[in-house]
Short mmCIF file of C-alpha atoms and ligand atoms in Angstrom, two decimals:
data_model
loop_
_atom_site.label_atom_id
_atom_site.label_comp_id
_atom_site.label_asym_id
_atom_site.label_seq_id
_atom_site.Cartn_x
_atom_site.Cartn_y
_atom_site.Cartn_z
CA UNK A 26 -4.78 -47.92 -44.37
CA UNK A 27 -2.51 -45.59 -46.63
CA UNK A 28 -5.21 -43.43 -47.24
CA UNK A 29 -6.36 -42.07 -44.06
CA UNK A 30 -4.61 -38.97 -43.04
CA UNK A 31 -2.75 -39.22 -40.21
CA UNK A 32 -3.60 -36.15 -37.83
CA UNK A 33 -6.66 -35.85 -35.64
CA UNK A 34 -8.85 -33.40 -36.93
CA UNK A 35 -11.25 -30.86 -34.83
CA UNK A 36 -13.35 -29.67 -37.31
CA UNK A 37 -16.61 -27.63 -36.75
CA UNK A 38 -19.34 -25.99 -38.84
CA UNK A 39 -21.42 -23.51 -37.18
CA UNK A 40 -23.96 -21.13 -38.76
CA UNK A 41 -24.80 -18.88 -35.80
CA UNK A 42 -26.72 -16.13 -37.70
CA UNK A 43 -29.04 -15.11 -34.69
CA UNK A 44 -27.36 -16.55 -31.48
CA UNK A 45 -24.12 -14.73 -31.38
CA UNK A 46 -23.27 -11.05 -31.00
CA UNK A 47 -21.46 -9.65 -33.58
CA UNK A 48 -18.16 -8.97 -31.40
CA UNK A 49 -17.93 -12.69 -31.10
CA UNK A 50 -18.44 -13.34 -35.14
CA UNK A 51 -15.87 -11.10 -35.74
CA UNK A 52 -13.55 -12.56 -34.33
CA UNK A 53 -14.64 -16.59 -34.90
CA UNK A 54 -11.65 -16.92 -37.05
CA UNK A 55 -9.40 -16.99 -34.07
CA UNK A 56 -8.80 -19.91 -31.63
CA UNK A 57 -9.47 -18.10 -28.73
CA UNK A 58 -12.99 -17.48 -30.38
CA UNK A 59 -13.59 -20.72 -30.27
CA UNK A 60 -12.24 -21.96 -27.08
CA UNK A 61 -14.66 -19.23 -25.31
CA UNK A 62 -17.65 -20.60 -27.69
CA UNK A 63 -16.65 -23.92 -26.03
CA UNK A 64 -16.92 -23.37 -22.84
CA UNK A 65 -19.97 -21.34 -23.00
CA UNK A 66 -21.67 -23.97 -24.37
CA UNK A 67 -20.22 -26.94 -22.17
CA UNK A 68 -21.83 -23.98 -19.43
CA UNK A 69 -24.94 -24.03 -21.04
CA UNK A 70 -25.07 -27.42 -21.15
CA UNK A 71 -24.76 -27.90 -17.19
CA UNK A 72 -27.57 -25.82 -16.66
CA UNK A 73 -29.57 -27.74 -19.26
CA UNK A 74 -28.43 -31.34 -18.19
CA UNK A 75 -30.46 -31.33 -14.79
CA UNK A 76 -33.87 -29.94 -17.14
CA UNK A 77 -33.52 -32.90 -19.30
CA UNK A 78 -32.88 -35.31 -16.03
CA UNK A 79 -36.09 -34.34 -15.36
CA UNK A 80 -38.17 -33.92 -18.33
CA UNK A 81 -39.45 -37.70 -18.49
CA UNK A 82 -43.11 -37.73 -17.18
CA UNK A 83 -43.71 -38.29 -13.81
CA UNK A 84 -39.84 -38.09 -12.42
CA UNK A 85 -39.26 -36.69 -8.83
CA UNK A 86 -35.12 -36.54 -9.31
CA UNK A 87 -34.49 -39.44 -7.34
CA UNK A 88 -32.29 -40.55 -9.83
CA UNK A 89 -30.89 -39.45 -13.46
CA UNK A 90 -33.84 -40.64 -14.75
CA UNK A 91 -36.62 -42.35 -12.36
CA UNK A 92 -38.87 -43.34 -15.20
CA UNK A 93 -36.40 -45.20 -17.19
CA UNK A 94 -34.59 -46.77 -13.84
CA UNK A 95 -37.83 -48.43 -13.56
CA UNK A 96 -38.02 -50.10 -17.15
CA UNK A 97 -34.93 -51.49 -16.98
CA UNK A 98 -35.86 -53.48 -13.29
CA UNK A 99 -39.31 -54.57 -15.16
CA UNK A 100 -37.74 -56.25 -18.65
CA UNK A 101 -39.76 -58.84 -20.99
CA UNK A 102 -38.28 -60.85 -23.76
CA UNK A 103 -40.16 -61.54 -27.32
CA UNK A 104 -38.47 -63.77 -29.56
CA UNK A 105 -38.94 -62.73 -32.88
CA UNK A 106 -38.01 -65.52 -35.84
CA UNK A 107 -38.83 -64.72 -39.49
CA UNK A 108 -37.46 -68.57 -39.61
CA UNK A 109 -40.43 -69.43 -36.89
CA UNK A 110 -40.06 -71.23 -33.79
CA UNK A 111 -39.71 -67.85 -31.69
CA UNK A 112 -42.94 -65.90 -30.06
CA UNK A 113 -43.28 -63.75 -33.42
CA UNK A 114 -42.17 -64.52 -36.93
CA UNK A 115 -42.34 -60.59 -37.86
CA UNK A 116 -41.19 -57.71 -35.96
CA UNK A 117 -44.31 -55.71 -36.57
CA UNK A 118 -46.29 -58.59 -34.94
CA UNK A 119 -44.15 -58.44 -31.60
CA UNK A 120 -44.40 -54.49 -31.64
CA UNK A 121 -48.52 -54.94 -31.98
CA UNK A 122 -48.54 -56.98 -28.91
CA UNK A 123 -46.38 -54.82 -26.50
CA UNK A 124 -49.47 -53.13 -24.50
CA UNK A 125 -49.64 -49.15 -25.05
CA UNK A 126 -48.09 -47.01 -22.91
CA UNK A 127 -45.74 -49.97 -21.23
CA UNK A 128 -43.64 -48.70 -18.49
CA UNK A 129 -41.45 -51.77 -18.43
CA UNK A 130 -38.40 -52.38 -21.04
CA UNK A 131 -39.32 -54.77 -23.95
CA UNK A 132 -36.80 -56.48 -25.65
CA UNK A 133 -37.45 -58.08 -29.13
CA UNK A 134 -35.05 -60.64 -29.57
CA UNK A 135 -34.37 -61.09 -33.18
CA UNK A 136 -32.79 -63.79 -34.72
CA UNK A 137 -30.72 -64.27 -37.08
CA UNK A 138 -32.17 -63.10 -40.93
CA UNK A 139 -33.45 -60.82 -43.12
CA UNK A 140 -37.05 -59.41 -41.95
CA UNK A 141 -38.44 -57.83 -45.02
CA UNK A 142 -41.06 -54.98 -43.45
CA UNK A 143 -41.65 -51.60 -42.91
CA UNK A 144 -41.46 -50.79 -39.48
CA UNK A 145 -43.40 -47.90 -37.52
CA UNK A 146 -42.61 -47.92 -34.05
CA UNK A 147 -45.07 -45.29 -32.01
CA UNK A 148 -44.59 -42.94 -29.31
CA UNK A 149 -46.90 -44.62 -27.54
CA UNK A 150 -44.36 -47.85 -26.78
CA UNK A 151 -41.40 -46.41 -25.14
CA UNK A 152 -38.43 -48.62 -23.54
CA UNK A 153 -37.91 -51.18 -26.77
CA UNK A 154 -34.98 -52.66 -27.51
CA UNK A 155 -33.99 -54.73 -31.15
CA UNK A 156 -31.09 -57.12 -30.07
CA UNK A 157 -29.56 -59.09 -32.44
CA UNK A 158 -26.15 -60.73 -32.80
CA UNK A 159 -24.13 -58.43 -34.87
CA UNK A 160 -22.05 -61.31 -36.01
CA UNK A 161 -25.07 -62.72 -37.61
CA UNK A 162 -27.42 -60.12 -37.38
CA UNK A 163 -31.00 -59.25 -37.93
CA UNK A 164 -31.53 -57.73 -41.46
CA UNK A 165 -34.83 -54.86 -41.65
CA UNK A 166 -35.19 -53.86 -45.04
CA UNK A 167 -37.64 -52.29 -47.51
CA UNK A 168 -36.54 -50.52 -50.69
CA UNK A 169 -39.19 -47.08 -50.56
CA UNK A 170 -38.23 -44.02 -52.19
CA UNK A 171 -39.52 -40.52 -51.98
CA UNK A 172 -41.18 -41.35 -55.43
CA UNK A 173 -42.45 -44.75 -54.37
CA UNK A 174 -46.60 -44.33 -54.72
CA UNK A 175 -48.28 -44.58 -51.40
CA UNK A 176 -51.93 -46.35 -51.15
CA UNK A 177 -53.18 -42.61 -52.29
CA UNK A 178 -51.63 -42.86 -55.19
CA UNK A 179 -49.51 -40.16 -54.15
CA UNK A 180 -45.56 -40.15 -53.94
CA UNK A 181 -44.56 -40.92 -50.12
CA UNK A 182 -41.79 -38.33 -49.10
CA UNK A 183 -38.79 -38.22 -47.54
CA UNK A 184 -40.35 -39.44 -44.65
CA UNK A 185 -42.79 -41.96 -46.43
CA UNK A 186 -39.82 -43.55 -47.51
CA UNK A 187 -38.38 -45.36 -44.25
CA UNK A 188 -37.79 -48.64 -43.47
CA UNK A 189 -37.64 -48.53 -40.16
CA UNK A 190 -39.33 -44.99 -38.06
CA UNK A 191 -39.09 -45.00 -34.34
CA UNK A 192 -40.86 -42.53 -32.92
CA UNK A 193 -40.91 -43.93 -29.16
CA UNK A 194 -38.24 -42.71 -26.39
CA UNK A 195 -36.26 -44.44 -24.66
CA UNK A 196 -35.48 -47.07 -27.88
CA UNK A 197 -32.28 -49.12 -27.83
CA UNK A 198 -30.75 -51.15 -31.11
CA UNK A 199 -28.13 -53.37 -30.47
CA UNK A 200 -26.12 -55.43 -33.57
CA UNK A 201 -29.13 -54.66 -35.99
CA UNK A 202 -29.06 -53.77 -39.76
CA UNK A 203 -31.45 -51.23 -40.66
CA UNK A 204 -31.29 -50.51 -44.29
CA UNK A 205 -32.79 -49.43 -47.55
CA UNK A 206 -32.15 -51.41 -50.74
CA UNK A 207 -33.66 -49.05 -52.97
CA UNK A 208 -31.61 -48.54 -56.28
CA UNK A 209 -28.79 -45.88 -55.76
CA UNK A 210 -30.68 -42.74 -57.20
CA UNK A 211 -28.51 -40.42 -60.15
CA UNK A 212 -27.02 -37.68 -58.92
CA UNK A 213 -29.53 -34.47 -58.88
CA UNK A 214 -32.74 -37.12 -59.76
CA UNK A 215 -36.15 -35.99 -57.95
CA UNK A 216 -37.18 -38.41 -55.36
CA UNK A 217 -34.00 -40.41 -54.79
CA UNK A 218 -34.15 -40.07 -51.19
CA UNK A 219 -34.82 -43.20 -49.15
CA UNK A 220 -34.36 -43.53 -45.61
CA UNK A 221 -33.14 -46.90 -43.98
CA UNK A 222 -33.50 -45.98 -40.42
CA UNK A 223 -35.60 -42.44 -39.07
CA UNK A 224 -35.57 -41.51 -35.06
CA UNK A 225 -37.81 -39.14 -33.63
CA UNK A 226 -37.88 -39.74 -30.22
CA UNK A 227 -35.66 -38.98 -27.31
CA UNK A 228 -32.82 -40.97 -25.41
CA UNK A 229 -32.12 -43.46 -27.94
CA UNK A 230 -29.24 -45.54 -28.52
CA UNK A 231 -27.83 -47.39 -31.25
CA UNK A 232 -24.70 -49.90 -30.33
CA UNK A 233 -22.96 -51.50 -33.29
CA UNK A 234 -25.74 -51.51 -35.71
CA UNK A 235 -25.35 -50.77 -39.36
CA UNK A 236 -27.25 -47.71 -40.90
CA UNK A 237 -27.23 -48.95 -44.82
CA UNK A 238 -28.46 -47.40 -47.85
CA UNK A 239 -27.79 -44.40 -50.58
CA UNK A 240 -29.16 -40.79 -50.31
CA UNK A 241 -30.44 -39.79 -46.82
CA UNK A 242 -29.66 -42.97 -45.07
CA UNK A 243 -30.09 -41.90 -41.41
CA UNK A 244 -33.04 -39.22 -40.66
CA UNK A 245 -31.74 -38.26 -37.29
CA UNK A 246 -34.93 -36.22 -37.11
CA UNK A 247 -35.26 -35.30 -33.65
CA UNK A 248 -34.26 -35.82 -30.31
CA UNK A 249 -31.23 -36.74 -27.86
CA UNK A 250 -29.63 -39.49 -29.83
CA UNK A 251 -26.14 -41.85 -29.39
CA UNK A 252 -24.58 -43.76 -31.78
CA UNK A 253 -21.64 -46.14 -30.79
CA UNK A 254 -19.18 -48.50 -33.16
CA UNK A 255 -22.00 -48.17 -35.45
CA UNK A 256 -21.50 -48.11 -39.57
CA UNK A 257 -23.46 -45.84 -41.58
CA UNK A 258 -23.45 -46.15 -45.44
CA UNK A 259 -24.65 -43.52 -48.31
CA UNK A 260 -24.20 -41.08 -50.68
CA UNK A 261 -25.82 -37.52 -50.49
CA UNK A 262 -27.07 -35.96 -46.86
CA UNK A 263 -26.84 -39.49 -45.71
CA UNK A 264 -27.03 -38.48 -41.90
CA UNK A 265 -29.94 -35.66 -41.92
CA UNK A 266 -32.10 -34.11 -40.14
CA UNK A 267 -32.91 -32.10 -36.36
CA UNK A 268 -31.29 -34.51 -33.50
CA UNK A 269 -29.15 -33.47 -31.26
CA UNK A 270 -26.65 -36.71 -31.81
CA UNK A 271 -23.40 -37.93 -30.49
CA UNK A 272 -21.98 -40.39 -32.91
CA UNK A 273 -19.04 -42.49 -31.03
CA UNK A 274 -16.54 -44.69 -32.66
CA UNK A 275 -18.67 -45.30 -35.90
CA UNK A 276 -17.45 -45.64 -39.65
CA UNK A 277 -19.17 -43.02 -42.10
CA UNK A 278 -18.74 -44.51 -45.14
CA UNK A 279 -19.39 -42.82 -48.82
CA UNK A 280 -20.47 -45.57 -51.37
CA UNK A 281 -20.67 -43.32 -54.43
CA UNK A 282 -18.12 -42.45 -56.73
CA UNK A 283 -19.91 -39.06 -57.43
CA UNK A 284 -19.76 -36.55 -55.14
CA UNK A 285 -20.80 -37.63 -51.17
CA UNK A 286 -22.28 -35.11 -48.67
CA UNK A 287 -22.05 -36.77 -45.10
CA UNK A 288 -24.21 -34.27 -43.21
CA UNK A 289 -26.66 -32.44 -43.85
CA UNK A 290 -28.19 -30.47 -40.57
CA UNK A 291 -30.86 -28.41 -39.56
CA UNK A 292 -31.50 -26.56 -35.99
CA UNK A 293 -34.25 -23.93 -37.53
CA UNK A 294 -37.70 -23.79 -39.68
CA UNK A 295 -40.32 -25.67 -37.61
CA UNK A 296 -39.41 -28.43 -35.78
CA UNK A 297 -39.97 -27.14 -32.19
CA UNK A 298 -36.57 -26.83 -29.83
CA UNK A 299 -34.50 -27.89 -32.88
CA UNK A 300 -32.21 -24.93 -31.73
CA UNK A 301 -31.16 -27.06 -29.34
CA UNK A 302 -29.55 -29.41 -31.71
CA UNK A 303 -26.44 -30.72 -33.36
CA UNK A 304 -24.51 -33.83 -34.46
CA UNK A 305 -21.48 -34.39 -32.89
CA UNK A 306 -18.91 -36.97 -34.09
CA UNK A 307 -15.92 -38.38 -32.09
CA UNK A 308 -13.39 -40.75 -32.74
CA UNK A 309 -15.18 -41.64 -35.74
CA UNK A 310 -13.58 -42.73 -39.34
CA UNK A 311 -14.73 -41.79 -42.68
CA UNK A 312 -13.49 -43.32 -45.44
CA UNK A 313 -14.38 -44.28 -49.55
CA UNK A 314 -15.81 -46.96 -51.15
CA UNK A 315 -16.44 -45.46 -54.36
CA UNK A 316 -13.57 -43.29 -54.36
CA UNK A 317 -16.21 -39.53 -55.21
CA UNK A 318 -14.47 -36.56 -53.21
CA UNK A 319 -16.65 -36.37 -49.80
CA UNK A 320 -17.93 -33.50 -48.26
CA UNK A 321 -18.28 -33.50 -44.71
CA UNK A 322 -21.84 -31.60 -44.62
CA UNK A 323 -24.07 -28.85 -46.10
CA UNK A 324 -25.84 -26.38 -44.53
CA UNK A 325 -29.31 -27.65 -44.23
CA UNK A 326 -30.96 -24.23 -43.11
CA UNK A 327 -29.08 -21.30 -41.29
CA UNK A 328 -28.07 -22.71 -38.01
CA UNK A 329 -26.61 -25.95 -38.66
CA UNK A 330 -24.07 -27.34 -36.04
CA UNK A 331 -21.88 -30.28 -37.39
CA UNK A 332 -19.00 -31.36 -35.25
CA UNK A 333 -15.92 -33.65 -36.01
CA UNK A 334 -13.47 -34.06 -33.36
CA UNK A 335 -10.57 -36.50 -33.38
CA UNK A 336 -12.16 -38.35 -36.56
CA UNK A 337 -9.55 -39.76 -39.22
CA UNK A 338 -10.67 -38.26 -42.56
CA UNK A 339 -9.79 -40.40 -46.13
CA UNK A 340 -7.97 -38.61 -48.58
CA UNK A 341 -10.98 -38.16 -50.72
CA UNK A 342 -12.46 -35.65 -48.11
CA UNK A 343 -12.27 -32.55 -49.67
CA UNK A 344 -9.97 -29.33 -48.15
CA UNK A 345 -12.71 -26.97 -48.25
CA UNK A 346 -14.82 -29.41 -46.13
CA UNK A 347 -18.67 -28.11 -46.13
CA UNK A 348 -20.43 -26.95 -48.83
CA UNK A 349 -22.97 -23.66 -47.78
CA UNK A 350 -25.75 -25.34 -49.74
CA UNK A 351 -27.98 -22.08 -50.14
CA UNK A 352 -25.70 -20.03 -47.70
CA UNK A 353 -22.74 -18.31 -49.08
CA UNK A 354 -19.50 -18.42 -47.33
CA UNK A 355 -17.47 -16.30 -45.72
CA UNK A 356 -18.06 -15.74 -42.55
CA UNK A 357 -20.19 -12.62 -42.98
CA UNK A 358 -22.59 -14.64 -44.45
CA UNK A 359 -23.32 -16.24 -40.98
CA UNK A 360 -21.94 -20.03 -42.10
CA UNK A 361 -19.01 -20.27 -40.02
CA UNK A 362 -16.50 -22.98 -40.58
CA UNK A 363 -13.54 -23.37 -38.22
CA UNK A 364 -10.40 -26.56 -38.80
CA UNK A 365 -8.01 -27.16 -35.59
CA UNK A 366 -5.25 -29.68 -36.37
CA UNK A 367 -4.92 -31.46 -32.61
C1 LIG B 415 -43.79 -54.28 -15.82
O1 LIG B 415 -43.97 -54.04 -17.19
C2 LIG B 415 -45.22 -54.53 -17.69
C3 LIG B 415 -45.21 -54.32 -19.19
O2 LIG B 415 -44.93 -52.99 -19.50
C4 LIG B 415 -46.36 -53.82 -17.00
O3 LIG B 415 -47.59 -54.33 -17.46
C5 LIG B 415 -46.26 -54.02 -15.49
O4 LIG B 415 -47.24 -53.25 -14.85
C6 LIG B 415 -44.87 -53.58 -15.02
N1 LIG B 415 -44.72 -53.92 -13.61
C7 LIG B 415 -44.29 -53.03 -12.72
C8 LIG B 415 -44.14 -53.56 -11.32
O5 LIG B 415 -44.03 -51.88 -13.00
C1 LIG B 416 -49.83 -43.86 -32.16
O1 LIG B 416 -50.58 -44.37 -31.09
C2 LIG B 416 -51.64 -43.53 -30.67
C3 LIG B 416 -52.23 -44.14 -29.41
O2 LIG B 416 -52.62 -45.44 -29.64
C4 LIG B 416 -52.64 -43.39 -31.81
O3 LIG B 416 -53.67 -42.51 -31.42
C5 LIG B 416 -51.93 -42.84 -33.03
O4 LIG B 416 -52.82 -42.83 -34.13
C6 LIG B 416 -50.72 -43.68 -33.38
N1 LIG B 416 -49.98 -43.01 -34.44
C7 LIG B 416 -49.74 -43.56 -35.60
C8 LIG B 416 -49.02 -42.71 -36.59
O5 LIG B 416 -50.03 -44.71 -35.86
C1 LIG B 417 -11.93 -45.21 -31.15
O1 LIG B 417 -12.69 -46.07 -31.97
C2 LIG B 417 -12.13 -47.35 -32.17
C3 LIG B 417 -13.05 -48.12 -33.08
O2 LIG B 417 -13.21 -47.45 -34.27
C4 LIG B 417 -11.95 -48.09 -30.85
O3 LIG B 417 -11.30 -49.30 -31.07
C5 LIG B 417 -11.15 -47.22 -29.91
O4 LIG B 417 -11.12 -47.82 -28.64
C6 LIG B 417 -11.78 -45.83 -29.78
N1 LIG B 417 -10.94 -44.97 -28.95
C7 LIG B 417 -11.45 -44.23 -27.97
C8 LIG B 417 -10.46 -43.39 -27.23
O5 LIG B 417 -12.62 -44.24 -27.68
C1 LIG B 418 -21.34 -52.89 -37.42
C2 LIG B 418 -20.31 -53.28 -36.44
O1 LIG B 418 -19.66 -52.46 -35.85
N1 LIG B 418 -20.17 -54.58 -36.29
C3 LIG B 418 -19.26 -55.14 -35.31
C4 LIG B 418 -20.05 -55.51 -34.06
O2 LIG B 418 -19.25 -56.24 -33.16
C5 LIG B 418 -18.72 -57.42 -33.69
C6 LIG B 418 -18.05 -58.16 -32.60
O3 LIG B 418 -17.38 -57.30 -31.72
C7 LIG B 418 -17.79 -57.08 -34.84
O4 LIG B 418 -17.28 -58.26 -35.40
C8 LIG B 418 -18.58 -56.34 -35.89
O5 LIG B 418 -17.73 -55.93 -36.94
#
């Protein structure tokens, strides 16, 4: 692969406009700067990790956590075949029979093909799992945009526009394909945004699915979220939104020969904690199918916290690396952009 760069790369955008003292912005430049901003957070995040052990209903701190111990001793399977011949033939009909509020873990089995819905999956049915075979995987797709007219008559939104929402906690994908086959919007066009996959709930995980579509792809809207040998696929702001996200061994991949934006972050305005957010990506690859120079992320709001560490960057990601959107750079400014060759 001649055009990956060889080097590791530690690469970090931070806005951090209200949470840091000025002594420490002054000198953020610096290495030491950073390594102290480090370990202050890994600090704050062992104080934090035993508050989030706990914060599922009900939990005593017997274990990690109690409440989700006990879904995965108390499992069901529903086969789900758009082909029939399984329990379900759509996805939506297996989610409408899970009972409300289940406390056990429900896994849809899907099998192989394309299931053409839109999928809404509520708060109120926590501990699901999609599992499909990723060699011949289940397909969920819709084609929604932002402009698409809802039953109102009324364009749907950024949000209106997903295939697949899951809003419930404790959600697991395994080997599924969530995408949107909307056509590719023009650069700059009004209400080219259309979301293949949108997660709002908490401890979710995605293992070796495939995140596929153009601008704003993945709405990682909100919540503790992990993403492992997964591929995700667009053009502008393609990963988006308030979760606080560890992306493992996945491929990030541009399709656009315009201009890509890979990120596009927000910890601030209203969503409710979202300070305590962030998308991390390790040992992660991003690379060009249409060949358009990639950015890595834009600042979506005035604390956003985009990480890349040890990920092996195409050639066609640009040297500047982030874009301020609506924030100015330097570091004055409050965006705050620091590069560590490893
Ligand atoms: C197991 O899960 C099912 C479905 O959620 C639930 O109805 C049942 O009460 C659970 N059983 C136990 C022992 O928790
Ligand atoms: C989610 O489920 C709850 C409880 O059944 C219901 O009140 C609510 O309307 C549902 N939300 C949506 C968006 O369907
Ligand atoms: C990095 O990711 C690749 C897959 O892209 C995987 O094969 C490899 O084991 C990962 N390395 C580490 C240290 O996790
Ligand atoms: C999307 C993705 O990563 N797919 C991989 C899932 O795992 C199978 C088997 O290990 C691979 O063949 C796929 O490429």
């Amino acid at each position: 692969m001649g055009r990956h760069m060889a080097l590791p790369l530690l690469l970090a955008l931070a806005a951090l406009v209200a949470s840091l003292p000025s002594a420490s912005l002054a000198t953020a430049g610096t290495a030491g700067a950073f390594d102290s901003w480090l370990s202050a957070n890994q600090k704050d995040f062992a104080i934090n990790q035993a508050l989030y052990a706990k914060k599922a209903v009900g939990d005593t701190g017997s274990t990690i956590d109690e409440s989700l111990s006990k879904a995965e001793d108390n499992k069901t399977t529903y086969v789900v075949d758009p082909k029939g011949g399984g329990d379900y033939k759509t996805i939506t009909a297996a989610i409408d029979a899970i009972p409300e509020g289940n406390t056990g873990r429900v896994i849809l089995d899907l099998k192989p093909g394309e299931y053409r819905e839109k999928i809404f999956l509520n708060l109120s049915k926590p501990y699901v799992t999609f599992k499909s075979d990723p060699k011949n995987p289940a397909i969920i797709a819709w084609s929604d945009t932002a402009a698409t007219l809802g039953k109102d008559g009324k364009p749907v939104g950024t949000v209106g526009s997903t295939t697949c929402a899951i809003e419930s906690d404790y959600f697991v994908a395994y080997g599924v394909v969530f995408k949107n086959d909307a056509p590719l919007a023009k650069p700059g066009a009004k209400g080219g945004q259309a979301v293949a996959l949108r997660t709002f709930g908490t401890k979710q995980a995605f293992y070796n699915c495939t995140i596929d579509g153009g601008q704003d792809t993945l709405y990682d809207h909100k919540g503790l979220h992990y993403f492992k040998d997964c591929v995700i696929k667009g053009s502008v702001d393609f990963i988006f939104g308030f979760g606080r996200s560890l992306y493992e061994n996945c491929r990030i991949v541009s399709i656009v020969k315009e201009i890509a934006v890979l990120t596009a972050q927000q910890r601030t305005k209203t969503i409710e904690g979202a300070i305590e957010s962030g998308f991390s990506f390790k040992n992660c690859t991003i690379m060009s199918e249409g060949g358009g120079d990639i950015y890595l992320g834009r600042a979506w709001g005035d604390s956003s916290r985009v990480i890349y560490a040890y990920t092996e960057m195409s050639k066609e990601v640009v040297p500047v690396g982030w874009d301020g959107w609506n924030i100015k750079q330097p570091e004055s400014t409050g965006v705050y952009f620091y590069r560590r060759d490893a």
